[in-house]
Amino acid sequence: MDEIVSAPLSASEWHFDHEGGELRVTFLTDAIVRIALTPWAAQPHRTWSVIPMSDLRRATAVTVTQDAAIMELTTPALTLTLDHQSGTFFVRQANGVIICDGVKLTDQPNGRRWEMGLAENARILGGGERTGPLDRRGRTLTFWVNDALPNYDEKTDAMFQSVSFLTQVSVGMVSGLFFDSNWYAQADIGESNMDRFVYTTSGPDLVAYLCAGPTFPETLAQYASITGLMPPQPRWSFGYHQSRWGYTSAEDVRAIATTMREQQIPCDAIHLDLDYMDGYRDFTWNAERFPDPTALVRELREQGIHVVTIIDPGVKIDPNYAVYREGLALDYFIRSADDTPFEGWVWPGRSVWADFAQEQVRDWWGKQQHALLDAGVAGLWIDMNEPTQADMWAPEGVHIPHGTSLPLDTVHGPDEQPLSHAEFHNAYGLEMAHATQAGLLSQRPGERPFVLTRAATAGSQRHAIVWNGDTTSSWEHLRLAIPMNLGMGLSGIPITGCDLGGFWGNTTPELLTRFMQLGALLPFCRNHSAIDTQPQEPWSFGEPYTSIIRAAIERRYRLLPLLITLAHEASEMGTPMMRPLAWLSPDDVNCLSCNDQFLLGNDLMIAPVIVEGATSRNVYFPTGEWQAEDGRWYRGPDVTTIPVTLETMLLFQRAGSVLPKAEVTQHTSEAAQGPLDLEITLTPAAPRAEMMIWDDDDHPQAKERGTFACYVVKAEWQGEVITIRLSQHSGEMAMRYPALRARLHLPQGTYTLETLPAQAPLQAEWHFLIEG
Ligand code: GLC
């Protein structure tokens, strides 16, 4: 640090001469500090990940202490100490735990660098879609959205979703570090030197945000306040989705829907892959194979099934195709360095790519969606938006290796503000999701948009949910799915899932069953497979598989009130729906190392069976008592071996908790006939339970309009009496269930209490007398 160049810019911002540029430290809140190194010659910082600074900044009270050697900036959440001599800084949480140890920011020939020490016990989690263990220490992560090779494995680096937000857990204290760069970047997390963390971005500047935590929920909420929240998602999206590349005609699709209902497999959505298009042209229907899409979509909707269609950003070069002609005339496609539209190869053959960096292109693209929305399509699935190319139809001699993106010198943006692909690459999928969502909202203002994207980066949660692209039908990929999805949740993207059954290759009956049992409890639940693979719909292998898979999906529908509540929490606080075991016990090293179990919410622990031919599995129980669905109790911390069969799904409810469950319906809009069940676990050591349950009318502004219901359930065991109360805490929506039923799970047994009618105003109360 050379010298302080001026007095503070305001009571919460300081700047210094540093490394041939400016180092600026801004306290955005007590717990969030922005640190930016901007070389003098650098262009202004551009971001697609961070929400407007004015929405983010809050009044903070920073206490300044300084002498010739150091300057100390303190808030109730953290202390940042700058050492003028060495030019390094340290950050401590309020209780003294160091979260940034001797940070040195430098301007290197290969990029702007953030280097610091890593505490011996520190774990680093998150970082977007990653294979391998949840703890990233010992790896170098590349931040570059990438169409990963089929059969990616534990060691694969860059994947489809790149998020440069990392959570650090050190002595049970959690904090976050977010690098706001869409340029190619890497973080060496103790790989070259186990005690060092080195992040390097190829961008012209380095902008980082520090989140002081000190818990997982607070860290994720702080990160969400920087990059935004996921908007409320439609209710139907939490049901089961069926997909396949290869439903080649309307008849195929009808048959899937009919079988779904015949087989009594709950289902809320069918996805149409490229097959519905006319020669891979976006926003068209194949007139021969899908002659009356409106009728098809209507018929499916009558059965409670929503239709989702795929859209890719590559536009077929065809002078007879209106979207291409119009986009070309308007100059809406990404340009080569020579200022002509860049032409590459993807599914439609020779193609150009829509330039989502431009607002007018996003508007235009959104309007094109009417071709699908007019037919009644409910949601959009956007793909190949890394963006990636494929040489399937390329002529001899043109070879485009799998995962090739666009050249780095292609040009985005309006003429007056050009942007290189090198700068915009990681944000391309985010802005395509933005365009898609805005188009849906403007054409259907009263409906929550559903957008599913493959490419994502920090901030994508504002516009879409994601799935882990192109999983292989293998046991290895089934196992990888757990830490991959957990990592996404810790990267601020709360709703994720994977291709159940596996995308590439043929699945087996047992593998499909295990995939479906896991997937039924993931935030997003869709079975999807590649063209030319064996069918893998739930009934494809007959009995006993069909019944076992049906039971897995039915479990999801039973848990719908929980899923809806968790999604609401996510949209309010940035909390992932699926959480690592360490979520509430970051000081438990076994939880921190656990890659094969997870929590749905705080209180439901899931230990999926992920080994072929398994007859038992080891389950780690964190501190506390846990009850299995068969009524057995387990006490942690402990590892227990539990026998399993193909039917087994291992779910455990924490003692001292409430789980809301509904009766199984065939789809989420079917009116509830049965009661809302409150499954309550209490023990002498955990005699109290409390939960907030959320429901709403599915309107995008349900919260603002008051068309929601927020119920509070409290249960307490005092002496010989257990009292349970449910009341409507806020919101004006009437309860959607006709009745309420409480089930008490105690060490001495399970007791179903009287079913009460759900009359307004909602007040239910049960008293249970413990005998002897
Ligand atoms: C990509 C997608 C996959 C889709 C296929 C054809 O590989 O990841 O889900 O089925 O393209 O559209």
Coordinates of C-alpha atoms in Angstrom, one line a residue, residues 222-628:
Q222 CA -25.2 -12.0 2.5
Y223 CA -24.2 -13.5 -0.9
A224 CA -27.8 -13.3 -2.1
S225 CA -27.9 -9.6 -1.2
I226 CA -25.0 -9.1 -3.6
T227 CA -26.1 -11.2 -6.5
G228 CA -29.9 -11.4 -6.0
L229 CA -32.6 -13.8 -5.0
M230 CA -34.4 -16.5 -7.0
P231 CA -38.0 -15.3 -7.7
P232 CA -40.9 -17.4 -6.5
Q233 CA -41.2 -20.5 -8.7
P234 CA -44.5 -22.0 -10.0
R235 CA -46.1 -24.7 -7.8
W236 CA -46.2 -27.2 -10.7
S237 CA -42.4 -27.0 -11.1
F238 CA -42.0 -28.9 -7.8
G239 CA -43.8 -31.9 -9.2
Y240 CA -42.3 -34.7 -11.3
H241 CA -41.0 -33.8 -14.8
Q242 CA -40.6 -36.3 -17.6
S243 CA -38.3 -35.6 -20.5
R244 CA -36.5 -37.3 -23.3
W245 CA -34.6 -36.3 -26.4
G246 CA -36.6 -38.4 -28.8
Y247 CA -40.3 -37.8 -28.1
T248 CA -40.6 -37.4 -31.8
S249 CA -44.3 -36.7 -32.3
A250 CA -47.4 -35.4 -30.6
E251 CA -48.5 -39.0 -30.4
D252 CA -45.4 -40.0 -28.5
V253 CA -46.0 -37.2 -26.1
R254 CA -49.7 -38.1 -25.6
A255 CA -48.8 -41.7 -25.0
I256 CA -46.3 -40.7 -22.2
A257 CA -49.0 -38.5 -20.5
T258 CA -51.6 -41.3 -20.8
T259 CA -49.3 -43.9 -19.4
M260 CA -48.3 -41.6 -16.6
R261 CA -52.0 -41.4 -15.6
E262 CA -52.7 -45.1 -16.2
Q263 CA -49.8 -46.1 -14.2
Q264 CA -50.8 -43.6 -11.5
I265 CA -47.4 -42.0 -11.5
P266 CA -47.7 -38.4 -10.3
C267 CA -46.5 -36.0 -13.0
D268 CA -46.6 -32.2 -13.5
A269 CA -44.6 -31.6 -16.7
I270 CA -43.4 -33.1 -19.9
H271 CA -40.4 -31.5 -21.6
L272 CA -40.1 -31.4 -25.4
D273 CA -36.6 -31.5 -26.7
L274 CA -35.4 -30.5 -30.2
D275 CA -37.8 -33.0 -31.8
Y276 CA -40.7 -30.6 -31.7
M277 CA -38.9 -28.0 -33.9
D278 CA -39.0 -27.6 -37.6
G279 CA -35.4 -28.6 -38.5
Y280 CA -33.9 -27.3 -35.2
R281 CA -35.2 -23.8 -35.9
D282 CA -36.0 -22.0 -32.6
F283 CA -39.6 -20.9 -32.1
T284 CA -41.1 -23.2 -34.8
W285 CA -43.1 -26.4 -34.6
N286 CA -42.7 -29.3 -36.9
A287 CA -46.0 -29.2 -38.8
E288 CA -45.9 -32.9 -39.7
R289 CA -45.1 -34.4 -36.3
F290 CA -46.6 -31.7 -34.1
P291 CA -49.5 -30.6 -36.4
D292 CA -51.6 -28.9 -33.6
P293 CA -49.5 -28.0 -30.7
T294 CA -52.3 -25.9 -29.1
A295 CA -54.5 -29.0 -28.9
L296 CA -51.7 -31.1 -27.6
V297 CA -50.7 -28.7 -24.9
R298 CA -54.4 -28.2 -23.9
E299 CA -55.1 -31.9 -23.7
L300 CA -52.0 -32.4 -21.5
R301 CA -53.0 -29.5 -19.3
E302 CA -56.4 -31.0 -18.8
Q303 CA -54.5 -34.0 -17.3
G304 CA -52.6 -31.6 -15.1
I305 CA -49.4 -31.8 -17.2
H306 CA -47.5 -28.7 -18.2
V307 CA -45.4 -28.6 -21.4
V308 CA -41.9 -27.2 -21.3
T309 CA -40.0 -26.7 -24.6
I310 CA -36.3 -26.4 -25.2
I311 CA -34.7 -23.4 -26.9
D312 CA -31.1 -23.0 -28.0
P313 CA -29.3 -19.7 -28.7
G314 CA -27.9 -20.9 -32.1
V315 CA -30.1 -19.6 -34.9
K316 CA -30.2 -21.6 -38.1
I317 CA -28.8 -19.7 -41.1
D318 CA -31.6 -20.0 -43.5
P319 CA -32.9 -17.0 -45.6
N320 CA -36.4 -18.5 -45.5
Y321 CA -36.5 -18.5 -41.7
A322 CA -38.0 -15.4 -40.3
V323 CA -36.1 -15.3 -37.0
Y324 CA -32.8 -15.5 -38.9
R325 CA -33.8 -12.9 -41.4
E326 CA -35.1 -10.5 -38.8
G327 CA -32.1 -10.9 -36.5
L328 CA -29.7 -10.4 -39.4
A329 CA -31.5 -7.2 -40.6
L330 CA -31.4 -5.8 -37.0
D331 CA -27.8 -6.8 -36.5
Y332 CA -28.7 -8.9 -33.4
F333 CA -26.2 -11.7 -33.8
I334 CA -22.8 -12.0 -32.2
R335 CA -20.2 -10.5 -34.6
S336 CA -16.7 -11.8 -35.6
A337 CA -13.8 -9.5 -35.2
D338 CA -14.3 -8.4 -38.8
D339 CA -17.8 -7.1 -37.9
T340 CA -19.8 -9.7 -39.8
P341 CA -22.1 -12.1 -37.9
F342 CA -20.0 -15.0 -36.5
E343 CA -21.0 -18.3 -38.2
G344 CA -20.4 -21.6 -36.4
W345 CA -22.0 -25.1 -36.1
V346 CA -24.6 -26.4 -33.8
W347 CA -27.7 -28.6 -34.0
P348 CA -29.4 -26.7 -36.9
G349 CA -26.1 -26.8 -38.9
R350 CA -24.5 -23.5 -39.9
S351 CA -25.7 -21.1 -37.3
V352 CA -25.4 -17.6 -35.8
W353 CA -25.9 -16.7 -32.1
A354 CA -28.3 -14.2 -30.6
D355 CA -26.3 -11.5 -28.7
F356 CA -27.9 -11.4 -25.3
A357 CA -25.5 -8.7 -24.1
Q358 CA -27.9 -6.2 -25.8
E359 CA -31.1 -5.2 -24.2
Q360 CA -33.0 -4.8 -27.5
V361 CA -31.9 -8.3 -28.5
R362 CA -33.2 -9.7 -25.2
D363 CA -36.5 -7.9 -25.8
W364 CA -36.7 -9.2 -29.4
W365 CA -35.8 -12.8 -28.3
G366 CA -38.4 -12.7 -25.5
K367 CA -41.1 -11.7 -28.1
Q368 CA -40.2 -14.6 -30.4
Q369 CA -41.4 -16.9 -27.6
H370 CA -45.0 -16.1 -28.5
A371 CA -44.8 -18.9 -31.1
L372 CA -44.5 -21.3 -28.1
L373 CA -46.5 -19.4 -25.5
D374 CA -49.5 -18.9 -27.9
A375 CA -49.7 -22.7 -28.0
G376 CA -49.9 -22.8 -24.3
V377 CA -46.4 -23.8 -23.4
A378 CA -45.9 -23.3 -19.7
G379 CA -42.1 -22.9 -19.4
L380 CA -38.8 -22.8 -21.2
W381 CA -35.7 -24.9 -21.0
I382 CA -32.7 -23.2 -22.4
D383 CA -29.7 -25.2 -23.5
M384 CA -26.3 -25.1 -25.3
N385 CA -26.0 -21.6 -23.8
E386 CA -22.4 -21.8 -22.6
P387 CA -22.6 -21.1 -25.6
T388 CA -21.3 -24.3 -27.2
Q389 CA -21.0 -25.6 -30.7
A390 CA -21.5 -29.1 -32.1
D391 CA -20.3 -30.3 -35.5
M392 CA -23.0 -32.9 -36.0
W393 CA -23.9 -31.5 -39.5
A394 CA -20.7 -29.8 -40.4
P395 CA -19.2 -30.8 -43.7
E396 CA -16.2 -33.0 -44.0
G397 CA -13.1 -31.3 -42.8
V398 CA -14.8 -29.1 -40.2
H399 CA -14.1 -30.5 -36.8
I400 CA -15.3 -28.8 -33.7
P401 CA -14.3 -30.7 -30.6
H402 CA -17.0 -31.2 -28.0
G403 CA -17.5 -28.2 -25.9
T404 CA -16.0 -25.6 -28.3
S405 CA -17.4 -22.2 -27.4
L406 CA -17.2 -19.1 -29.5
P407 CA -13.9 -17.4 -30.3
L408 CA -12.8 -15.1 -27.6
D409 CA -12.5 -12.2 -30.0
T410 CA -16.1 -12.4 -31.2
V411 CA -17.9 -9.2 -30.3
H412 CA -21.1 -8.5 -28.3
G413 CA -22.9 -5.4 -27.3
P414 CA -24.1 -2.3 -29.0
D415 CA -21.5 -0.6 -31.3
E416 CA -20.9 2.2 -28.8
Q417 CA -20.1 -0.2 -26.0
P418 CA -18.5 -3.3 -27.6
L419 CA -17.6 -6.3 -25.4
S420 CA -15.4 -9.2 -26.3
H421 CA -16.6 -12.7 -25.8
A422 CA -13.7 -13.2 -23.4
E423 CA -15.5 -10.7 -21.1
F424 CA -19.0 -11.8 -21.7
H425 CA -18.7 -15.6 -22.0
N426 CA -19.5 -16.6 -18.5
A427 CA -22.5 -14.2 -18.4
Y428 CA -24.0 -15.4 -21.8
G429 CA -26.2 -18.1 -20.2
L430 CA -27.3 -15.7 -17.5
E431 CA -28.4 -13.1 -20.0
M432 CA -30.2 -15.7 -22.2
A433 CA -32.1 -16.7 -19.0
H434 CA -32.8 -13.0 -18.4
A435 CA -34.3 -12.6 -21.9
T436 CA -36.3 -15.8 -21.6
Q437 CA -37.7 -14.8 -18.2
A438 CA -38.5 -11.2 -19.2
G439 CA -40.3 -12.5 -22.3
L440 CA -42.4 -14.9 -20.2
L441 CA -43.3 -12.2 -17.7
S442 CA -44.3 -9.7 -20.3
Q443 CA -46.5 -12.1 -22.1
R444 CA -47.9 -13.7 -19.0
P445 CA -47.8 -11.1 -16.3
G446 CA -49.9 -13.1 -13.8
E447 CA -47.8 -16.2 -14.0
R448 CA -44.5 -17.2 -12.4
P449 CA -42.0 -17.8 -15.2
F450 CA -40.4 -21.2 -15.4
V451 CA -36.9 -21.1 -16.9
L452 CA -34.5 -24.0 -16.7
T453 CA -31.0 -23.3 -17.9
R454 CA -27.9 -25.4 -18.5
A455 CA -25.3 -22.6 -18.4
A456 CA -25.2 -20.4 -15.3
T457 CA -23.0 -18.1 -13.3
A458 CA -23.2 -16.0 -10.2
G459 CA -26.6 -14.2 -10.3
S460 CA -28.3 -16.7 -12.6
Q461 CA -30.6 -17.5 -9.7
R462 CA -32.4 -14.3 -10.5
H463 CA -33.6 -15.7 -13.8
A464 CA -33.6 -19.5 -13.8
I465 CA -33.2 -22.8 -12.1
V466 CA -30.6 -25.2 -13.4
W467 CA -29.8 -28.8 -13.9
N468 CA -26.4 -30.6 -14.0
G469 CA -26.0 -31.0 -17.7
D470 CA -25.6 -34.4 -19.4
T471 CA -25.2 -36.9 -16.6
T472 CA -24.1 -40.4 -17.7
S473 CA -26.1 -43.4 -16.8
S474 CA -23.5 -44.7 -14.4
W475 CA -23.2 -45.4 -10.6
E476 CA -20.3 -42.9 -10.5
H477 CA -22.5 -40.1 -11.9
L478 CA -25.3 -41.0 -9.5
R479 CA -22.8 -40.5 -6.6
L480 CA -21.4 -37.3 -8.0
A481 CA -24.9 -35.8 -8.2
I482 CA -25.0 -35.3 -4.4
P483 CA -22.0 -33.1 -3.9
M484 CA -22.7 -31.4 -7.3
N485 CA -26.1 -30.3 -6.3
L486 CA -25.0 -29.4 -2.8
G487 CA -22.3 -27.3 -4.2
M488 CA -24.8 -25.4 -6.4
G489 CA -26.9 -24.7 -3.4
L490 CA -23.9 -23.3 -1.7
S491 CA -23.2 -21.2 -4.8
G492 CA -26.5 -19.3 -4.3
I493 CA -28.5 -21.3 -6.9
P494 CA -31.2 -22.9 -4.7
I495 CA -33.0 -25.1 -7.2
T496 CA -31.0 -27.7 -9.1
G497 CA -31.4 -31.3 -10.2
C498 CA -29.8 -33.8 -12.6
D499 CA -31.0 -36.0 -15.4
L500 CA -32.5 -38.8 -13.5
G501 CA -31.6 -42.2 -14.9
G502 CA -28.7 -40.6 -16.5
F503 CA -28.6 -38.8 -19.9
W504 CA -25.9 -40.5 -21.9
G505 CA -26.0 -44.3 -22.4
N506 CA -28.5 -46.9 -21.3
T507 CA -29.6 -47.1 -17.7
T508 CA -30.3 -50.3 -15.9
P509 CA -33.4 -51.0 -13.8
E510 CA -31.5 -50.8 -10.5
L511 CA -29.7 -47.6 -11.5
L512 CA -32.9 -45.9 -12.7
T513 CA -34.5 -46.9 -9.4
R514 CA -31.7 -45.4 -7.3
F515 CA -31.6 -42.3 -9.5
M516 CA -35.3 -41.8 -9.0
Q517 CA -35.1 -42.3 -5.3
L518 CA -32.4 -39.7 -5.0
G519 CA -34.1 -37.4 -7.5
A520 CA -37.4 -37.4 -5.8
L521 CA -35.8 -35.5 -3.0
L522 CA -33.7 -33.1 -5.1
P523 CA -35.1 -29.5 -5.4
F524 CA -35.8 -30.1 -9.1
C525 CA -36.9 -33.6 -10.2
R526 CA -36.7 -34.6 -13.9
N527 CA -36.0 -37.8 -15.7
H528 CA -34.2 -37.1 -19.0
S529 CA -32.2 -39.1 -21.5
A530 CA -30.4 -38.8 -24.8
I531 CA -31.6 -39.8 -28.2
D532 CA -31.1 -43.4 -29.1
T533 CA -30.8 -44.6 -25.5
Q534 CA -33.2 -47.2 -24.1
P535 CA -36.4 -45.8 -22.7
Q536 CA -36.2 -44.9 -19.0
E537 CA -39.7 -43.7 -18.1
P538 CA -40.7 -44.9 -14.7
W539 CA -42.5 -48.0 -16.1
S540 CA -39.8 -48.9 -18.6
F541 CA -38.5 -52.0 -16.7
G542 CA -41.8 -53.3 -15.4
E543 CA -42.3 -54.6 -11.9
P544 CA -41.0 -54.4 -9.3
Y545 CA -39.3 -51.3 -10.5
T546 CA -42.4 -49.4 -11.6
S547 CA -44.0 -49.6 -8.1
I548 CA -40.7 -48.7 -6.4
I549 CA -40.3 -45.7 -8.6
R550 CA -43.9 -44.7 -8.1
A551 CA -43.4 -44.9 -4.4
A552 CA -40.4 -42.6 -4.7
I553 CA -42.3 -40.0 -6.7
E554 CA -45.2 -40.3 -4.3
R555 CA -42.9 -39.4 -1.5
R556 CA -42.0 -36.2 -3.2
Y557 CA -45.7 -35.3 -3.6
R558 CA -46.2 -36.1 0.1
L559 CA -43.4 -33.6 0.8
L560 CA -44.8 -30.8 -1.4
P561 CA -45.7 -28.5 1.5
L562 CA -42.1 -28.7 2.7
L563 CA -40.7 -28.1 -0.8
I564 CA -43.0 -25.1 -1.3
T565 CA -41.9 -23.7 2.1
L566 CA -38.2 -24.3 1.4
A567 CA -38.5 -22.6 -2.0
H568 CA -40.1 -19.6 -0.4
E569 CA -37.2 -19.4 2.1
A570 CA -34.8 -19.6 -0.8
S571 CA -36.6 -16.7 -2.6
E572 CA -36.5 -14.6 0.6
M573 CA -33.1 -15.4 2.0
G574 CA -31.0 -17.2 -0.6
T575 CA -31.1 -20.4 1.4
P576 CA -30.5 -23.6 -0.6
M577 CA -33.3 -26.1 -0.4
M578 CA -30.8 -29.0 -0.3
R579 CA -28.2 -28.4 2.4
P580 CA -25.0 -30.1 3.4
L581 CA -25.0 -31.9 6.8
A582 CA -22.6 -29.2 8.0
W583 CA -25.4 -26.6 7.5
L584 CA -26.3 -26.6 11.2
S585 CA -23.1 -28.2 12.5
P586 CA -20.1 -26.5 10.8
D587 CA -17.9 -27.6 13.6
D588 CA -18.5 -31.3 13.0
V589 CA -15.6 -32.6 10.7
N590 CA -17.6 -35.7 9.8
C591 CA -20.4 -33.5 8.5
L592 CA -17.9 -31.3 6.6
S593 CA -16.5 -34.4 5.0
C594 CA -19.8 -36.0 4.1
N595 CA -20.5 -36.2 0.4
D596 CA -23.2 -38.8 0.3
Q597 CA -25.9 -37.5 2.6
F598 CA -27.8 -34.3 2.7
L599 CA -30.5 -32.3 4.4
L600 CA -33.7 -31.1 2.8
G601 CA -34.4 -28.0 4.9
N602 CA -33.0 -28.2 8.4
D603 CA -34.7 -31.3 9.7
L604 CA -35.0 -34.0 7.1
M605 CA -31.8 -36.0 6.5
I606 CA -31.4 -38.2 3.5
A607 CA -28.9 -41.0 3.0
P608 CA -29.5 -42.2 -0.6
V609 CA -28.5 -45.7 -1.6
I610 CA -25.9 -45.1 -4.4
V611 CA -24.0 -48.4 -4.6
E612 CA -24.9 -51.1 -7.1
G613 CA -26.3 -54.2 -5.4
A614 CA -26.2 -52.6 -1.9
T615 CA -27.6 -54.6 0.9
S616 CA -26.7 -52.1 3.6
R617 CA -25.4 -48.6 3.9
N618 CA -23.5 -46.6 6.5
V619 CA -25.3 -43.6 7.7
Y620 CA -23.6 -40.8 9.7
F621 CA -25.9 -39.3 12.3
P622 CA -24.9 -35.8 13.4
T623 CA -25.4 -34.8 17.0
G624 CA -29.0 -35.2 18.1
E625 CA -31.7 -37.9 17.7
W626 CA -33.1 -38.9 14.4
Q627 CA -36.1 -41.0 13.6
A628 CA -36.3 -43.2 10.5

